[in-house]
Coordinates of N, CA and C in Angstrom, one line a residue:
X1 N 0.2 -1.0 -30.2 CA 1.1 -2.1 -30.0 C 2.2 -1.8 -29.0
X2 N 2.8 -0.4 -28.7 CA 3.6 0.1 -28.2 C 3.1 -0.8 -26.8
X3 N 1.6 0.4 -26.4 CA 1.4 -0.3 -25.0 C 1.4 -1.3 -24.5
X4 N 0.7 -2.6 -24.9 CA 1.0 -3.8 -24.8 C 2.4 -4.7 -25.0
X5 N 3.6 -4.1 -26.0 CA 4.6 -4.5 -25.9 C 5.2 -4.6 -24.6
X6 N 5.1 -2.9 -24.3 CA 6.0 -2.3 -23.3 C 5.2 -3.4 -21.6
X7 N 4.1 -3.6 -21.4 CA 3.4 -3.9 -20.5 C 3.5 -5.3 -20.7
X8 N 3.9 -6.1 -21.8 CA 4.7 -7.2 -22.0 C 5.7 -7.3 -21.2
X9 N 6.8 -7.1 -21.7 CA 8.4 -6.7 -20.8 C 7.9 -6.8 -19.7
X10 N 6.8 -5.7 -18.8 CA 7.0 -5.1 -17.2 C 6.3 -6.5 -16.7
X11 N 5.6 -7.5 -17.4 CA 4.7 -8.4 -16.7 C 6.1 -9.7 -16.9
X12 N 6.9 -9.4 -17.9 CA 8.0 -10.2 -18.1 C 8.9 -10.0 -16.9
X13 N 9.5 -9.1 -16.9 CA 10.6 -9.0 -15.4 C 9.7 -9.7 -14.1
X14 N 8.4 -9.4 -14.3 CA 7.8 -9.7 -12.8 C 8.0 -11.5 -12.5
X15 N 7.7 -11.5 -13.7 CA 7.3 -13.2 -13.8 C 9.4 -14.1 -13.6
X16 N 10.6 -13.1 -13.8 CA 11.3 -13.5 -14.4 C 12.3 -13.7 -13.4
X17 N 12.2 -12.3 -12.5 CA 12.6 -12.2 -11.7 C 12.2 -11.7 -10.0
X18 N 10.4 -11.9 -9.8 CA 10.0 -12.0 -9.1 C 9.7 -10.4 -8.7
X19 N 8.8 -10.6 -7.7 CA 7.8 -9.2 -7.4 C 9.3 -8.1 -6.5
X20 N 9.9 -8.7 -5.6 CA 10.7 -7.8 -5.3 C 12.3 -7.3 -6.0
X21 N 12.1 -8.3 -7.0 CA 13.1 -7.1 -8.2 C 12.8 -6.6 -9.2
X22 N 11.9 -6.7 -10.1 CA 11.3 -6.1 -10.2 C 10.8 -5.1 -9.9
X23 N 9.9 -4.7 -8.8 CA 9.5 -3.7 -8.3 C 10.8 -2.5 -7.7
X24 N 11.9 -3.3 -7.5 CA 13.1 -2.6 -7.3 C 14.1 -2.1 -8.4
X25 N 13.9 -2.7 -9.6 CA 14.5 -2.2 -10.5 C 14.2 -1.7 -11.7
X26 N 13.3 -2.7 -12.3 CA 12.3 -2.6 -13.3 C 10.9 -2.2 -13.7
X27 N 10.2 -2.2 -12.6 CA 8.7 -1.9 -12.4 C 8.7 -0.6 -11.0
X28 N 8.8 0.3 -11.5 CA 8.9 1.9 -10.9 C 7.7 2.5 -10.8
X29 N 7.9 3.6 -10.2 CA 7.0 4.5 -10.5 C 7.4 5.6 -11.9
X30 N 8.7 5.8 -11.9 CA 9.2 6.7 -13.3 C 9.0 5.8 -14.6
X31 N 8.9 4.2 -14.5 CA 8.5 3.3 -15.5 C 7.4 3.5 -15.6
X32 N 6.2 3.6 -14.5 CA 4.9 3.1 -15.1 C 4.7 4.6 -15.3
X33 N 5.1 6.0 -14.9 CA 4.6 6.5 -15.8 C 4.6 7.2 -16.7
X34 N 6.1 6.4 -17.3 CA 6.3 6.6 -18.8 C 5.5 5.6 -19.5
X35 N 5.2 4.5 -19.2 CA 3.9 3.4 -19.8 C 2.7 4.2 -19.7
X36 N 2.7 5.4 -18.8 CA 1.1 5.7 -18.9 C 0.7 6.6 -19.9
X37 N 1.9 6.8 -20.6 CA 1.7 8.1 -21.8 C 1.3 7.3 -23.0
X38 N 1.8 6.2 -23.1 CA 1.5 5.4 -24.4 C 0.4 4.7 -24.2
X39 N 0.0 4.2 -23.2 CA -1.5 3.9 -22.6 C -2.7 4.6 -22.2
X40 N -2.6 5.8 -21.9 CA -3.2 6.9 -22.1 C -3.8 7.0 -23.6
X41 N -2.9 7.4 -24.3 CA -3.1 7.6 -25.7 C -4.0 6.3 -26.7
X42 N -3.6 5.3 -26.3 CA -4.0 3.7 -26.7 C -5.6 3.6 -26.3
X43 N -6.0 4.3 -25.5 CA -7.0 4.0 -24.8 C -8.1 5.2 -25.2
X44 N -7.3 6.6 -25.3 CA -8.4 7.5 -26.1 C -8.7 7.0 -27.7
X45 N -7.4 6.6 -28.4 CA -7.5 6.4 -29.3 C -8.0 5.3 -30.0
X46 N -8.0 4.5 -28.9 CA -9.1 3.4 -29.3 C -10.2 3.4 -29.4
X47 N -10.7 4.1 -28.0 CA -12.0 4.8 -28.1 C -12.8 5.3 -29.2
X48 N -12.0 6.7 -30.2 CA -11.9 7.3 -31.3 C -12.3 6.6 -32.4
X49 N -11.2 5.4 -32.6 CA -11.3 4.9 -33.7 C -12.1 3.3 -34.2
X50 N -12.7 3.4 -32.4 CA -13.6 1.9 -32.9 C -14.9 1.9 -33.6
X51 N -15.1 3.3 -34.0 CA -16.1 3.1 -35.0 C -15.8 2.9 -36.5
X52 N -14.2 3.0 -36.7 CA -13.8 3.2 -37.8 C -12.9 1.7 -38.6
X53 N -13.2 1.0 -37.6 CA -12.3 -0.3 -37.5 C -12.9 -1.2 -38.4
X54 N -12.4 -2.2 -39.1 CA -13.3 -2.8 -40.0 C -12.6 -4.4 -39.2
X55 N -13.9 -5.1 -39.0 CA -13.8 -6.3 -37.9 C -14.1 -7.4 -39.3
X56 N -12.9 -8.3 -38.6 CA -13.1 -9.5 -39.9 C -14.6 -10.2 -39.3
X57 N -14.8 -10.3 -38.4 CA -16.0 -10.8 -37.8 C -16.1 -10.8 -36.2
X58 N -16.8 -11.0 -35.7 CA -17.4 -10.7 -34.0 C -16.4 -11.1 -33.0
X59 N -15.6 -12.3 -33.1 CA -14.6 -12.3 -32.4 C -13.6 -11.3 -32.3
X60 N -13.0 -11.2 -33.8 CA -12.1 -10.0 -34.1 C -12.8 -8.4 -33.5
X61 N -14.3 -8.4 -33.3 CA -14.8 -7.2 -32.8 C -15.0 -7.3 -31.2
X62 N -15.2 -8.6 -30.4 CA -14.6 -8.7 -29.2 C -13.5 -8.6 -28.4
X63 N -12.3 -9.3 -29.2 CA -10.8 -9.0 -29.0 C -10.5 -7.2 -29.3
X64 N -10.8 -6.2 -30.0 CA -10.5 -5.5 -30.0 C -11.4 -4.3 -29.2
X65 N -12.6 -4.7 -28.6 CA -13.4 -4.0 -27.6 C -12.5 -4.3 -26.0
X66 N -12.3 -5.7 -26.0 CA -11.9 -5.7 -24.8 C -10.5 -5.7 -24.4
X67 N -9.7 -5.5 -25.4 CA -8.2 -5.0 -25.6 C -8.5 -3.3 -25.2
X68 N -9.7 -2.4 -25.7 CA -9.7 -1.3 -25.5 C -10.3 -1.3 -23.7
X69 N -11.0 -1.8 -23.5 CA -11.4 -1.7 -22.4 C -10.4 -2.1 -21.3
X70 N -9.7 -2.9 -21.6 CA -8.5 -3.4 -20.5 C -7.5 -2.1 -20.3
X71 N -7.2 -1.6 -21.4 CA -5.9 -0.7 -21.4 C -6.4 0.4 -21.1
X72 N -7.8 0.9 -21.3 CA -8.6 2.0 -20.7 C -8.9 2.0 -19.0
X73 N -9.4 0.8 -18.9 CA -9.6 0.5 -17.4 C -8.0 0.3 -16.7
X74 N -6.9 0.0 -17.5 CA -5.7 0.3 -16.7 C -5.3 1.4 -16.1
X75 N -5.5 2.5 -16.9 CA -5.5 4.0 -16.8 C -5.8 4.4 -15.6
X76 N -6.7 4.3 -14.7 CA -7.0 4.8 -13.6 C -6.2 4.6 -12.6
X77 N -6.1 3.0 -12.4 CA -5.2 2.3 -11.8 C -3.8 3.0 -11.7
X78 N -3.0 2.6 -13.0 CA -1.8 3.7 -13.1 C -2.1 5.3 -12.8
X79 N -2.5 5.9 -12.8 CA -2.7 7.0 -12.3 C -2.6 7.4 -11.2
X80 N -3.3 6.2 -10.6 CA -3.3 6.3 -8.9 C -2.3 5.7 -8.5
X81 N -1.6 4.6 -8.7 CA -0.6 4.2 -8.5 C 1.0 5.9 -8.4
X82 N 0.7 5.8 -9.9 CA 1.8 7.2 -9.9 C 2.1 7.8 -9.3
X83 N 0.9 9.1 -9.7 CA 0.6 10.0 -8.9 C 0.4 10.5 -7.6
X84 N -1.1 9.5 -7.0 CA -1.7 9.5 -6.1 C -0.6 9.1 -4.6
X85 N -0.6 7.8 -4.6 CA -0.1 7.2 -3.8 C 1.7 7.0 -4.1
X86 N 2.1 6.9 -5.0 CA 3.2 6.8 -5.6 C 4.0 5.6 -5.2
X87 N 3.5 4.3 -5.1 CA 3.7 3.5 -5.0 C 3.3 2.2 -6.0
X88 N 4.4 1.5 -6.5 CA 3.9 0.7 -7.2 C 3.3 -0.8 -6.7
X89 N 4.0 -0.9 -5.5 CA 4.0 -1.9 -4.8 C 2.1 -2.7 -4.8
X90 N 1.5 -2.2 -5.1 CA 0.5 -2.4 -5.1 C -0.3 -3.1 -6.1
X91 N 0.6 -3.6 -7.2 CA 0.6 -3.8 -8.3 C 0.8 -5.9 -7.9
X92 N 1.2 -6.1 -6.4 CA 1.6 -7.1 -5.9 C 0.9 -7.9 -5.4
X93 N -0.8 -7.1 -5.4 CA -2.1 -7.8 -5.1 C -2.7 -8.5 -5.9
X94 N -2.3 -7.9 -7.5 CA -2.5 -9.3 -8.5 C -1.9 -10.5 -8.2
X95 N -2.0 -11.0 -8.3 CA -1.6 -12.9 -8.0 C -0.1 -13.0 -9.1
X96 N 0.6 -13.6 -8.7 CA 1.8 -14.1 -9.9 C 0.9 -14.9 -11.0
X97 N 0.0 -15.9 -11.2 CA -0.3 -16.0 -12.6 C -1.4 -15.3 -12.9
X98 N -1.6 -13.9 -12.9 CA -2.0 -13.3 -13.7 C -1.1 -12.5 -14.3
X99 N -0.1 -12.4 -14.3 CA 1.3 -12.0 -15.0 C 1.6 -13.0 -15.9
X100 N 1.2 -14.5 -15.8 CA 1.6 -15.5 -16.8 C 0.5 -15.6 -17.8
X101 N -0.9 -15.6 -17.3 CA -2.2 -15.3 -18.0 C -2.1 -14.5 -18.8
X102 N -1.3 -13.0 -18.8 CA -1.4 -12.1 -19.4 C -0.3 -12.9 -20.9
X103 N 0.7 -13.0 -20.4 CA 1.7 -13.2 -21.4 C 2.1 -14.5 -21.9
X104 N 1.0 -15.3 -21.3 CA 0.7 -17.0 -22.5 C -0.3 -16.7 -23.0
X105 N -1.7 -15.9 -22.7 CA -2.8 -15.7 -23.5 C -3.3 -14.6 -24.2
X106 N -3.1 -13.5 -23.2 CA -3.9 -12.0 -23.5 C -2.9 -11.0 -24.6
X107 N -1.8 -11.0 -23.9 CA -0.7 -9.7 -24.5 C -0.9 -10.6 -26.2
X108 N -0.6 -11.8 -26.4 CA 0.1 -12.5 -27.7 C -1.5 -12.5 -28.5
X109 N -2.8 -12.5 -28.1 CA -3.9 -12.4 -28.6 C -4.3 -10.7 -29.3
X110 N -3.8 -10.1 -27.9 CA -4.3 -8.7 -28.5 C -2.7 -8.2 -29.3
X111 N -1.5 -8.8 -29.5 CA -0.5 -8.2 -30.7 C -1.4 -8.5 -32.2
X112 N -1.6 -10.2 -31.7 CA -2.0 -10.7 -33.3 C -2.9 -9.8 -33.4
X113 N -4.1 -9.4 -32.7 CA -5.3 -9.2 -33.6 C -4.4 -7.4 -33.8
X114 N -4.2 -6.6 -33.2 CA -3.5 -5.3 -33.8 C -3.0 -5.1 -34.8
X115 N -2.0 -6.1 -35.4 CA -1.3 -6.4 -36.2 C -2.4 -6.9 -37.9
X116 N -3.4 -7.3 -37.0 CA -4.4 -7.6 -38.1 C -5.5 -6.4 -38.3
X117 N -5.4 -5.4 -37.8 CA -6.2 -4.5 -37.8 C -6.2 -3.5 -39.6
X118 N -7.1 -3.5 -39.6 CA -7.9 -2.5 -40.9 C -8.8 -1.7 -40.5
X119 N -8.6 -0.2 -41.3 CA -9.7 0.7 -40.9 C -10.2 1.4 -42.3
X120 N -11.9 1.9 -42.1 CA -12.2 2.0 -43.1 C -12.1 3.6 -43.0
X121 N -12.1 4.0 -45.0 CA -11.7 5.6 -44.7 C -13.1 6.3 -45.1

């Protein structure tokens, strides 16, 4: 939930106060890759424990495959971003409503279903 909170907020500033303050104050490179530690982790450990998940039914087992797969497939991206090229600015090729998509549909979809999560022992 961390990761998606936090990746909430960064899609929040973008949307709030646009791509160039944002990217100037709030959306960094020392931000995204402190986001990539808890997304990193979110994404092995999703990995790990989706056999152990107990799905109320198929949707609930789609939302939480493709919540894993989103924040896993993030990972490279941030990485390259960071590290590689060390630029975030490139984060600016997404469109502005896919920053709104994320946080009227996706981020509030995959809290609830997290929040609803059960695992069997």
């Amino acid at each position: 939930m961390l990761t998606i909170s936090l990746g909430f907020v960064m899609h929040l500033y973008r949307v709030i106060f646009a791509d160039d303050l944002a990217l100037k104050y709030a959306v960094t490179v020392t931000t995204d890759r402190i986001l990539l530690v808890p997304m990193t982790y979110a994404a092995i450990t999703g990995i790990l424990v989706w056999h152990r998940v107990r799905f109320a039914n198929n949707r609930h087992r789609a939302a939480f495959t493709a919540s894993i797969g989103y924040i896993a497939g993030s990972v490279p991206l941030h990485v390259y971003m960071s590290y590689v090229i060390r630029d975030v600015a490139l984060l600016t090729w997404f469109p502005m409503w896919s920053s709104y998509l994320l946080l009227i549909v996706v981020y509030p979809a995959f809290l609830t279903m997290f929040w609803r999560l059960r695992y069997t022992y």
